[in-house]
Amino acid sequence: MKEVKSQRKDMERHFVQVDKRINLLEKQFDNVTHGFKLLEQVIDKLTQSIEQVDMRFKQVELHFEQSDRRMDLLHEEMRQHSEQIVRRFDKIEQPLQKVDQRFVKILQHFDSLLETEREMMQFIVKMRENQDRLFKEIAGQEKWIKVVTGNVETEKGRTLEQLFAEALSYGLKNPDIKPESIRLNQKIEDLDGLLFKKPRYGEVDLIAQNGKLIVLEIKATAKPDDVNTLSWKVELLQLQNPDKQVQGLFIAMGASEKVRQRCLEYEIELVD
């Protein structure tokens, strides 16, 4: 009889430990749920911005739908893990008169719960990493949309070069683009008759990297003449900088066929 009482006390201590672990898991679930709510708020905000852009941005909406489905799948997996833990705990609460026969099995259940807890913690860490990655991707998309639509506003404590660098790094899939490589509103002039008989003036936006100059032209609504303008700027800069490689980059969402043909004609890269 004393041995049974001792075993029951051990069981009660184990139950308390299980309760604590389950409470800890519930708190972790609450934190993840809060993260989901924050993510949904950010996605809603971005969706409002995307509605102002033409049909070309439907691809962005599809991306968020896919992200929502992934989050739903992750949430369902967590719910299933939680139900498994509850079912296992219910089995432990069966009548204590069977303790002698089932004590070993219950200890095995504890080992299984510990393993499940470790798996859940790893799963939560992975989800948080994915959530951080999604936030960064959404921020990059938002900046890219602002730049290509001309809706550029500086944020407190940040420069236009920083905004352009982050947007172009995302939109051009080039993580090496840094604020210090961006040169906005650079004066360009042909006073020596390199291209034109009369003096010609203008401004260019540049990406300067590794001895290479990329001349940017970003248009929300592009016309073939815009490509012509970019072409002479590229040619003039090349003549003025013979030691560097100069390339033209024309960014125009939903560019017309005429604009595409003009870019091909002048060997200017088009991003649409």
PDB file of C-alpha atoms in Angstrom:
ATOM      1  CA  MET A   1       0.000   0.000   0.000  1.00  0.00           C
ATOM      2  CA  LYS A   2       2.850   2.424   0.788  1.00  0.00           C
ATOM      3  CA  GLU A   3       4.407   1.620  -2.548  1.00  0.00           C
ATOM      4  CA  VAL A   4       1.143   2.510  -4.321  1.00  0.00           C
ATOM      5  CA  LYS A   5       0.897   5.820  -2.431  1.00  0.00           C
ATOM      6  CA  SER A   6       4.482   6.618  -3.363  1.00  0.00           C
ATOM      7  CA  GLN A   7       3.762   5.839  -6.980  1.00  0.00           C
ATOM      8  CA  ARG A   8       0.659   8.038  -6.887  1.00  0.00           C
ATOM      9  CA  LYS A   9       2.670  10.936  -5.488  1.00  0.00           C
ATOM     10  CA  ASP A  10       5.184  10.466  -8.266  1.00  0.00           C
ATOM     11  CA  MET A  11       2.327  10.472 -10.728  1.00  0.00           C
ATOM     12  CA  GLU A  12       0.918  13.688  -9.290  1.00  0.00           C
ATOM     13  CA  ARG A  13       4.318  15.378  -9.649  1.00  0.00           C
ATOM     14  CA  HIS A  14       4.512  14.213 -13.227  1.00  0.00           C
ATOM     15  CA  PHE A  15       1.008  15.597 -13.855  1.00  0.00           C
ATOM     16  CA  VAL A  16       2.089  18.988 -12.514  1.00  0.00           C
ATOM     17  CA  GLN A  17       5.099  18.968 -14.836  1.00  0.00           C
ATOM     18  CA  VAL A  18       2.886  18.109 -17.788  1.00  0.00           C
ATOM     19  CA  ASP A  19       0.493  20.957 -16.870  1.00  0.00           C
ATOM     20  CA  LYS A  20       3.413  23.393 -16.806  1.00  0.00           C
ATOM     21  CA  ARG A  21       4.669  22.225 -20.177  1.00  0.00           C
ATOM     22  CA  ILE A  22       1.227  22.463 -21.721  1.00  0.00           C
ATOM     23  CA  ASN A  23       0.789  25.995 -20.300  1.00  0.00           C
ATOM     24  CA  LEU A  24       4.136  26.944 -21.823  1.00  0.00           C
ATOM     25  CA  LEU A  25       3.053  25.565 -25.197  1.00  0.00           C
ATOM     26  CA  GLU A  26      -0.231  27.489 -24.983  1.00  0.00           C
ATOM     27  CA  LYS A  27       1.718  30.719 -24.412  1.00  0.00           C
ATOM     28  CA  GLN A  28       3.903  29.927 -27.414  1.00  0.00           C
ATOM     29  CA  PHE A  29       0.754  29.349 -29.496  1.00  0.00           C
ATOM     30  CA  ASP A  30      -0.621  32.726 -28.328  1.00  0.00           C
ATOM     31  CA  ASN A  31       2.602  34.457 -29.398  1.00  0.00           C
ATOM     32  CA  VAL A  32       2.472  32.845 -32.815  1.00  0.00           C
ATOM     33  CA  THR A  33      -1.223  33.772 -33.172  1.00  0.00           C
ATOM     34  CA  HIS A  34      -0.347  37.380 -32.337  1.00  0.00           C
ATOM     35  CA  GLY A  35       2.343  37.249 -35.002  1.00  0.00           C
ATOM     36  CA  PHE A  36      -0.240  36.005 -37.492  1.00  0.00           C
ATOM     37  CA  LYS A  37      -2.522  38.942 -36.644  1.00  0.00           C
ATOM     38  CA  LEU A  38       0.324  41.413 -37.190  1.00  0.00           C
ATOM     39  CA  LEU A  39       1.147  39.747 -40.497  1.00  0.00           C
ATOM     40  CA  GLU A  40      -2.493  39.931 -41.611  1.00  0.00           C
ATOM     41  CA  GLN A  41      -2.565  43.673 -40.809  1.00  0.00           C
ATOM     42  CA  VAL A  42       0.538  44.273 -42.925  1.00  0.00           C
ATOM     43  CA  ILE A  43      -0.877  42.199 -45.807  1.00  0.00           C
ATOM     44  CA  ASP A  44      -4.160  44.163 -45.647  1.00  0.00           C
ATOM     45  CA  LYS A  45      -2.229  47.437 -45.833  1.00  0.00           C
ATOM     46  CA  LEU A  46      -0.227  46.238 -48.824  1.00  0.00           C
ATOM     47  CA  THR A  47      -3.378  45.009 -50.573  1.00  0.00           C
ATOM     48  CA  GLN A  48      -4.826  48.548 -50.374  1.00  0.00           C
ATOM     49  CA  SER A  49      -1.682  49.884 -52.097  1.00  0.00           C
ATOM     50  CA  ILE A  50      -1.796  47.225 -54.797  1.00  0.00           C
ATOM     51  CA  GLU A  51      -5.395  48.154 -55.731  1.00  0.00           C
ATOM     52  CA  GLN A  52      -4.056  51.507 -57.003  1.00  0.00           C
ATOM     53  CA  VAL A  53      -1.820  49.804 -59.556  1.00  0.00           C
ATOM     54  CA  ASP A  54      -2.926  48.300 -62.931  1.00  0.00           C
ATOM     55  CA  MET A  55      -3.646  44.650 -63.690  1.00  0.00           C
ATOM     56  CA  ARG A  56       0.080  43.947 -63.880  1.00  0.00           C
ATOM     57  CA  PHE A  57       0.214  43.677 -60.083  1.00  0.00           C
ATOM     58  CA  LYS A  58      -2.183  40.717 -59.976  1.00  0.00           C
ATOM     59  CA  GLN A  59       0.927  38.594 -59.678  1.00  0.00           C
ATOM     60  CA  VAL A  60       1.634  40.286 -56.341  1.00  0.00           C
ATOM     61  CA  GLU A  61      -1.896  39.489 -55.135  1.00  0.00           C
ATOM     62  CA  LEU A  62      -1.390  35.855 -56.142  1.00  0.00           C
ATOM     63  CA  HIS A  63       1.797  35.799 -54.095  1.00  0.00           C
ATOM     64  CA  PHE A  64      -0.079  36.912 -50.987  1.00  0.00           C
ATOM     65  CA  GLU A  65      -2.811  34.334 -51.579  1.00  0.00           C
ATOM     66  CA  GLN A  66      -0.139  31.662 -51.664  1.00  0.00           C
ATOM     67  CA  SER A  67       1.369  33.069 -48.461  1.00  0.00           C
ATOM     68  CA  ASP A  68      -2.058  32.936 -46.771  1.00  0.00           C
ATOM     69  CA  ARG A  69      -2.474  29.296 -47.778  1.00  0.00           C
ATOM     70  CA  ARG A  70       0.937  28.445 -46.362  1.00  0.00           C
ATOM     71  CA  MET A  71       0.064  30.172 -43.098  1.00  0.00           C
ATOM     72  CA  ASP A  72      -3.267  28.294 -42.955  1.00  0.00           C
ATOM     73  CA  LEU A  73      -1.443  24.992 -43.422  1.00  0.00           C
ATOM     74  CA  LEU A  74       1.034  25.859 -40.665  1.00  0.00           C
ATOM     75  CA  HIS A  75      -1.782  26.909 -38.333  1.00  0.00           C
ATOM     76  CA  GLU A  76      -3.656  23.646 -38.998  1.00  0.00           C
ATOM     77  CA  GLU A  77      -0.525  21.619 -38.285  1.00  0.00           C
ATOM     78  CA  MET A  78      -0.087  23.370 -34.935  1.00  0.00           C
ATOM     79  CA  ARG A  79      -3.739  22.726 -34.079  1.00  0.00           C
ATOM     80  CA  GLN A  80      -3.339  19.026 -34.841  1.00  0.00           C
ATOM     81  CA  HIS A  81      -0.254  18.835 -32.622  1.00  0.00           C
ATOM     82  CA  SER A  82      -2.216  20.471 -29.809  1.00  0.00           C
ATOM     83  CA  GLU A  83      -5.087  17.976 -30.178  1.00  0.00           C
ATOM     84  CA  GLN A  84      -2.639  15.089 -30.030  1.00  0.00           C
ATOM     85  CA  ILE A  85      -1.220  16.393 -26.761  1.00  0.00           C
ATOM     86  CA  VAL A  86      -4.737  16.782 -25.299  1.00  0.00           C
ATOM     87  CA  ARG A  87      -5.680  13.218 -26.286  1.00  0.00           C
ATOM     88  CA  ARG A  88      -2.533  11.822 -24.735  1.00  0.00           C
ATOM     89  CA  PHE A  89      -3.136  13.757 -21.533  1.00  0.00           C
ATOM     90  CA  ASP A  90      -6.745  12.451 -21.356  1.00  0.00           C
ATOM     91  CA  LYS A  91      -5.419   8.907 -21.426  1.00  0.00           C
ATOM     92  CA  ILE A  92      -3.156   9.681 -18.466  1.00  0.00           C
ATOM     93  CA  GLU A  93      -6.208  10.774 -16.426  1.00  0.00           C
ATOM     94  CA  GLN A  94      -7.838   7.337 -16.546  1.00  0.00           C
ATOM     95  CA  PRO A  95      -8.737   5.661 -13.221  1.00  0.00           C
ATOM     96  CA  LEU A  96      -5.797   5.469 -10.857  1.00  0.00           C
ATOM     97  CA  GLN A  97      -6.555   1.834  -9.941  1.00  0.00           C
ATOM     98  CA  LYS A  98      -4.747   0.847 -13.142  1.00  0.00           C
ATOM     99  CA  VAL A  99      -1.618   2.708 -12.145  1.00  0.00           C
ATOM    100  CA  ASP A 100       0.322  -0.446 -11.241  1.00  0.00           C
ATOM    101  CA  GLN A 101      -0.264  -2.032 -14.644  1.00  0.00           C
ATOM    102  CA  ARG A 102       0.115   1.100 -16.752  1.00  0.00           C
ATOM    103  CA  PHE A 103       2.794   3.032 -14.914  1.00  0.00           C
ATOM    104  CA  VAL A 104       5.521   2.086 -17.394  1.00  0.00           C
ATOM    105  CA  LYS A 105       3.326   3.053 -20.358  1.00  0.00           C
ATOM    106  CA  ILE A 106       2.559   6.429 -18.795  1.00  0.00           C
ATOM    107  CA  LEU A 107       6.272   7.121 -18.366  1.00  0.00           C
ATOM    108  CA  GLN A 108       6.699   6.331 -22.036  1.00  0.00           C
ATOM    109  CA  HIS A 109       3.960   8.833 -22.771  1.00  0.00           C
ATOM    110  CA  PHE A 110       5.935  11.462 -20.866  1.00  0.00           C
ATOM    111  CA  ASP A 111       8.966  10.757 -23.009  1.00  0.00           C
ATOM    112  CA  SER A 112       6.793  11.122 -26.087  1.00  0.00           C
ATOM    113  CA  LEU A 113       5.423  14.437 -24.802  1.00  0.00           C
ATOM    114  CA  LEU A 114       8.925  15.739 -24.241  1.00  0.00           C
ATOM    115  CA  GLU A 115       9.867  14.823 -27.794  1.00  0.00           C
ATOM    116  CA  THR A 116       6.709  16.488 -29.090  1.00  0.00           C
ATOM    117  CA  GLU A 117       7.563  19.590 -27.083  1.00  0.00           C
ATOM    118  CA  ARG A 118      11.022  19.742 -28.637  1.00  0.00           C
ATOM    119  CA  GLU A 119       9.529  19.320 -32.092  1.00  0.00           C
ATOM    120  CA  MET A 120       6.994  22.060 -31.414  1.00  0.00           C
ATOM    121  CA  MET A 121       9.666  24.478 -30.233  1.00  0.00           C
ATOM    122  CA  GLN A 122      11.688  23.801 -33.386  1.00  0.00           C
ATOM    123  CA  PHE A 123       8.540  24.263 -35.447  1.00  0.00           C
ATOM    124  CA  ILE A 124       7.757  27.606 -33.762  1.00  0.00           C
ATOM    125  CA  VAL A 125      11.316  28.864 -34.334  1.00  0.00           C
ATOM    126  CA  LYS A 126      11.052  27.943 -38.005  1.00  0.00           C
ATOM    127  CA  MET A 127       7.694  29.685 -38.285  1.00  0.00           C
ATOM    128  CA  ARG A 128       9.117  32.860 -36.757  1.00  0.00           C
ATOM    129  CA  GLU A 129      11.995  32.794 -39.240  1.00  0.00           C
ATOM    130  CA  ASN A 130       9.517  32.411 -42.109  1.00  0.00           C
ATOM    131  CA  GLN A 131       7.411  35.214 -40.669  1.00  0.00           C
ATOM    132  CA  ASP A 132      10.430  37.556 -40.512  1.00  0.00           C
ATOM    133  CA  ARG A 133      11.304  36.661 -44.103  1.00  0.00           C
ATOM    134  CA  LEU A 134       7.740  37.414 -45.213  1.00  0.00           C
ATOM    135  CA  PHE A 135       7.787  40.804 -43.466  1.00  0.00           C
ATOM    136  CA  LYS A 136      11.043  41.698 -45.274  1.00  0.00           C
ATOM    137  CA  GLU A 137       9.661  40.535 -48.615  1.00  0.00           C
ATOM    138  CA  ILE A 138       6.453  42.520 -48.126  1.00  0.00           C
ATOM    139  CA  ALA A 139       8.462  45.640 -47.216  1.00  0.00           C
ATOM    140  CA  GLY A 140      10.551  45.217 -50.380  1.00  0.00           C
ATOM    141  CA  GLN A 141       7.436  44.810 -52.524  1.00  0.00           C
ATOM    142  CA  GLU A 142       5.859  47.910 -51.008  1.00  0.00           C
ATOM    143  CA  LYS A 143       8.951  50.037 -51.725  1.00  0.00           C
ATOM    144  CA  TRP A 144       9.215  48.628 -55.268  1.00  0.00           C
ATOM    145  CA  ILE A 145       5.583  49.538 -55.978  1.00  0.00           C
ATOM    146  CA  LYS A 146       6.131  53.072 -54.657  1.00  0.00           C
ATOM    147  CA  VAL A 147       9.171  53.570 -56.889  1.00  0.00           C
ATOM    148  CA  VAL A 148       7.690  52.189 -60.128  1.00  0.00           C
ATOM    149  CA  THR A 149       4.442  54.131 -59.657  1.00  0.00           C
ATOM    150  CA  GLY A 150       6.183  57.386 -58.745  1.00  0.00           C
ATOM    151  CA  ASN A 151       4.623  57.435 -55.278  1.00  0.00           C
ATOM    152  CA  VAL A 152       7.949  58.049 -53.547  1.00  0.00           C
ATOM    153  CA  GLU A 153       7.937  59.545 -50.077  1.00  0.00           C
ATOM    154  CA  THR A 154      10.930  59.664 -47.759  1.00  0.00           C
ATOM    155  CA  GLU A 155      10.538  58.049 -44.380  1.00  0.00           C
ATOM    156  CA  LYS A 156      11.735  59.656 -41.165  1.00  0.00           C
ATOM    157  CA  GLY A 157      15.469  59.189 -40.778  1.00  0.00           C
ATOM    158  CA  ARG A 158      15.866  57.687 -44.260  1.00  0.00           C
ATOM    159  CA  THR A 159      17.067  59.113 -47.567  1.00  0.00           C
ATOM    160  CA  LEU A 160      15.713  58.668 -51.078  1.00  0.00           C
ATOM    161  CA  GLU A 161      18.870  56.737 -51.902  1.00  0.00           C
ATOM    162  CA  GLN A 162      18.053  54.240 -49.153  1.00  0.00           C
ATOM    163  CA  LEU A 163      14.485  53.828 -50.426  1.00  0.00           C
ATOM    164  CA  PHE A 164      15.640  53.379 -54.027  1.00  0.00           C
ATOM    165  CA  ALA A 165      18.358  50.916 -52.994  1.00  0.00           C
ATOM    166  CA  GLU A 166      15.894  48.718 -51.089  1.00  0.00           C
ATOM    167  CA  ALA A 167      13.295  48.892 -53.867  1.00  0.00           C
ATOM    168  CA  LEU A 168      15.753  48.164 -56.692  1.00  0.00           C
ATOM    169  CA  SER A 169      17.462  45.437 -54.684  1.00  0.00           C
ATOM    170  CA  TYR A 170      14.082  43.684 -54.456  1.00  0.00           C
ATOM    171  CA  GLY A 171      12.720  44.488 -57.924  1.00  0.00           C
ATOM    172  CA  LEU A 172      15.952  43.682 -59.797  1.00  0.00           C
ATOM    173  CA  LYS A 173      16.781  40.676 -57.588  1.00  0.00           C
ATOM    174  CA  ASN A 174      20.177  42.198 -56.829  1.00  0.00           C
ATOM    175  CA  PRO A 175      21.047  42.292 -53.103  1.00  0.00           C
ATOM    176  CA  ASP A 176      24.345  44.068 -53.868  1.00  0.00           C
ATOM    177  CA  ILE A 177      22.608  47.380 -54.613  1.00  0.00           C
ATOM    178  CA  LYS A 178      23.443  49.709 -51.698  1.00  0.00           C
ATOM    179  CA  PRO A 179      22.435  53.327 -50.947  1.00  0.00           C
ATOM    180  CA  GLU A 180      25.986  54.522 -51.581  1.00  0.00           C
ATOM    181  CA  SER A 181      25.828  53.142 -55.146  1.00  0.00           C
ATOM    182  CA  ILE A 182      22.678  55.171 -55.961  1.00  0.00           C
ATOM    183  CA  ARG A 183      23.121  58.617 -57.524  1.00  0.00           C
ATOM    184  CA  LEU A 184      19.868  60.482 -58.091  1.00  0.00           C
ATOM    185  CA  ASN A 185      19.256  63.585 -60.224  1.00  0.00           C
ATOM    186  CA  GLN A 186      22.807  63.750 -61.570  1.00  0.00           C
ATOM    187  CA  LYS A 187      23.381  66.597 -64.024  1.00  0.00           C
ATOM    188  CA  ILE A 188      24.379  65.585 -67.547  1.00  0.00           C
ATOM    189  CA  GLU A 189      25.327  67.974 -70.337  1.00  0.00           C
ATOM    190  CA  ASP A 190      26.805  67.921 -73.832  1.00  0.00           C
ATOM    191  CA  LEU A 191      28.718  71.169 -74.246  1.00  0.00           C
ATOM    192  CA  ASP A 192      31.447  69.805 -76.544  1.00  0.00           C
ATOM    193  CA  GLY A 193      29.185  68.590 -79.344  1.00  0.00           C
ATOM    194  CA  LEU A 194      29.799  64.908 -78.685  1.00  0.00           C
ATOM    195  CA  LEU A 195      26.242  64.052 -79.782  1.00  0.00           C
ATOM    196  CA  PHE A 196      24.459  67.297 -80.531  1.00  0.00           C
ATOM    197  CA  LYS A 197      25.359  70.449 -82.405  1.00  0.00           C
ATOM    198  CA  LYS A 198      23.754  72.607 -79.745  1.00  0.00           C
ATOM    199  CA  PRO A 199      24.352  72.252 -75.997  1.00  0.00           C
ATOM    200  CA  ARG A 200      22.073  69.643 -74.434  1.00  0.00           C
ATOM    201  CA  TYR A 201      21.284  69.332 -70.725  1.00  0.00           C
ATOM    202  CA  GLY A 202      19.504  66.736 -68.634  1.00  0.00           C
ATOM    203  CA  GLU A 203      19.419  64.686 -65.436  1.00  0.00           C
ATOM    204  CA  VAL A 204      20.003  60.993 -64.840  1.00  0.00           C
ATOM    205  CA  ASP A 205      19.570  58.483 -62.032  1.00  0.00           C
ATOM    206  CA  LEU A 206      22.498  56.073 -61.779  1.00  0.00           C
ATOM    207  CA  ILE A 207      23.589  52.851 -60.144  1.00  0.00           C
ATOM    208  CA  ALA A 208      27.395  52.840 -59.905  1.00  0.00           C
ATOM    209  CA  GLN A 209      28.934  49.449 -59.175  1.00  0.00           C
ATOM    210  CA  ASN A 210      32.290  47.839 -59.921  1.00  0.00           C
ATOM    211  CA  GLY A 211      33.291  50.304 -62.636  1.00  0.00           C
ATOM    212  CA  LYS A 212      29.875  50.027 -64.291  1.00  0.00           C
ATOM    213  CA  LEU A 213      27.226  52.728 -64.660  1.00  0.00           C
ATOM    214  CA  ILE A 214      23.564  51.750 -65.009  1.00  0.00           C
ATOM    215  CA  VAL A 215      21.396  54.628 -66.225  1.00  0.00           C
ATOM    216  CA  LEU A 216      17.849  54.299 -64.844  1.00  0.00           C
ATOM    217  CA  GLU A 217      14.637  55.541 -66.367  1.00  0.00           C
ATOM    218  CA  ILE A 218      11.469  54.741 -64.385  1.00  0.00           C
ATOM    219  CA  LYS A 219       8.090  55.508 -65.930  1.00  0.00           C
ATOM    220  CA  ALA A 220       4.625  54.726 -64.608  1.00  0.00           C
ATOM    221  CA  THR A 221       3.284  55.379 -68.128  1.00  0.00           C
ATOM    222  CA  ALA A 222       5.974  54.811 -70.744  1.00  0.00           C
ATOM    223  CA  LYS A 223       6.220  56.145 -74.311  1.00  0.00           C
ATOM    224  CA  PRO A 224       8.702  55.244 -77.063  1.00  0.00           C
ATOM    225  CA  ASP A 225      10.177  58.762 -76.844  1.00  0.00           C
ATOM    226  CA  ASP A 226      11.139  58.028 -73.236  1.00  0.00           C
ATOM    227  CA  VAL A 227      13.347  55.220 -74.533  1.00  0.00           C
ATOM    228  CA  ASN A 228      14.894  57.627 -77.057  1.00  0.00           C
ATOM    229  CA  THR A 229      15.786  60.039 -74.256  1.00  0.00           C
ATOM    230  CA  LEU A 230      17.349  57.280 -72.177  1.00  0.00           C
ATOM    231  CA  SER A 231      19.320  56.101 -75.218  1.00  0.00           C
ATOM    232  CA  TRP A 232      21.094  59.411 -75.821  1.00  0.00           C
ATOM    233  CA  LYS A 233      21.850  59.753 -72.112  1.00  0.00           C
ATOM    234  CA  VAL A 234      23.503  56.320 -72.148  1.00  0.00           C
ATOM    235  CA  GLU A 235      25.466  57.145 -75.297  1.00  0.00           C
ATOM    236  CA  LEU A 236      26.632  60.508 -73.948  1.00  0.00           C
ATOM    237  CA  LEU A 237      27.726  59.030 -70.610  1.00  0.00           C
ATOM    238  CA  GLN A 238      29.636  56.310 -72.433  1.00  0.00           C
ATOM    239  CA  LEU A 239      31.492  58.923 -74.494  1.00  0.00           C
ATOM    240  CA  GLN A 240      32.245  60.931 -71.360  1.00  0.00           C
ATOM    241  CA  ASN A 241      33.317  57.822 -69.399  1.00  0.00           C
ATOM    242  CA  PRO A 242      35.243  55.622 -71.854  1.00  0.00           C
ATOM    243  CA  ASP A 243      36.858  53.681 -68.996  1.00  0.00           C
ATOM    244  CA  LYS A 244      33.476  52.464 -67.695  1.00  0.00           C
ATOM    245  CA  GLN A 245      30.755  50.201 -69.004  1.00  0.00           C
ATOM    246  CA  VAL A 246      27.511  52.159 -69.350  1.00  0.00           C
ATOM    247  CA  GLN A 247      24.167  50.355 -69.592  1.00  0.00           C
ATOM    248  CA  GLY A 248      20.587  51.593 -69.895  1.00  0.00           C
ATOM    249  CA  LEU A 249      17.796  50.158 -67.732  1.00  0.00           C
ATOM    250  CA  PHE A 250      14.181  51.116 -68.501  1.00  0.00           C
ATOM    251  CA  ILE A 251      11.602  50.245 -65.814  1.00  0.00           C
ATOM    252  CA  ALA A 252       7.969  50.489 -66.914  1.00  0.00           C
ATOM    253  CA  MET A 253       5.165  48.262 -65.669  1.00  0.00           C
ATOM    254  CA  GLY A 254       2.898  47.057 -68.479  1.00  0.00           C
ATOM    255  CA  ALA A 255       5.088  48.499 -71.239  1.00  0.00           C
ATOM    256  CA  SER A 256       3.492  48.637 -74.703  1.00  0.00           C
ATOM    257  CA  GLU A 257       4.781  46.673 -77.673  1.00  0.00           C
ATOM    258  CA  LYS A 258       6.199  49.860 -79.213  1.00  0.00           C
ATOM    259  CA  VAL A 259       8.181  50.544 -76.056  1.00  0.00           C
ATOM    260  CA  ARG A 260       9.470  46.972 -76.056  1.00  0.00           C
ATOM    261  CA  GLN A 261      10.572  47.230 -79.680  1.00  0.00           C
ATOM    262  CA  ARG A 262      12.288  50.551 -79.032  1.00  0.00           C
ATOM    263  CA  CYS A 263      14.227  49.036 -76.119  1.00  0.00           C
ATOM    264  CA  LEU A 264      15.353  46.164 -78.348  1.00  0.00           C
ATOM    265  CA  GLU A 265      16.384  48.627 -81.048  1.00  0.00           C
ATOM    266  CA  TYR A 266      18.613  50.622 -78.659  1.00  0.00           C
ATOM    267  CA  GLU A 267      19.808  47.538 -76.702  1.00  0.00           C
ATOM    268  CA  ILE A 268      18.286  48.842 -73.489  1.00  0.00           C
ATOM    269  CA  GLU A 269      17.222  46.368 -70.822  1.00  0.00           C
ATOM    270  CA  LEU A 270      13.496  46.527 -70.043  1.00  0.00           C
ATOM    271  CA  VAL A 271      11.975  45.586 -66.682  1.00  0.00           C
ATOM    272  CA  ASP A 272       8.187  45.417 -66.718  1.00  0.00           C
TER     273      ASP A 272
END
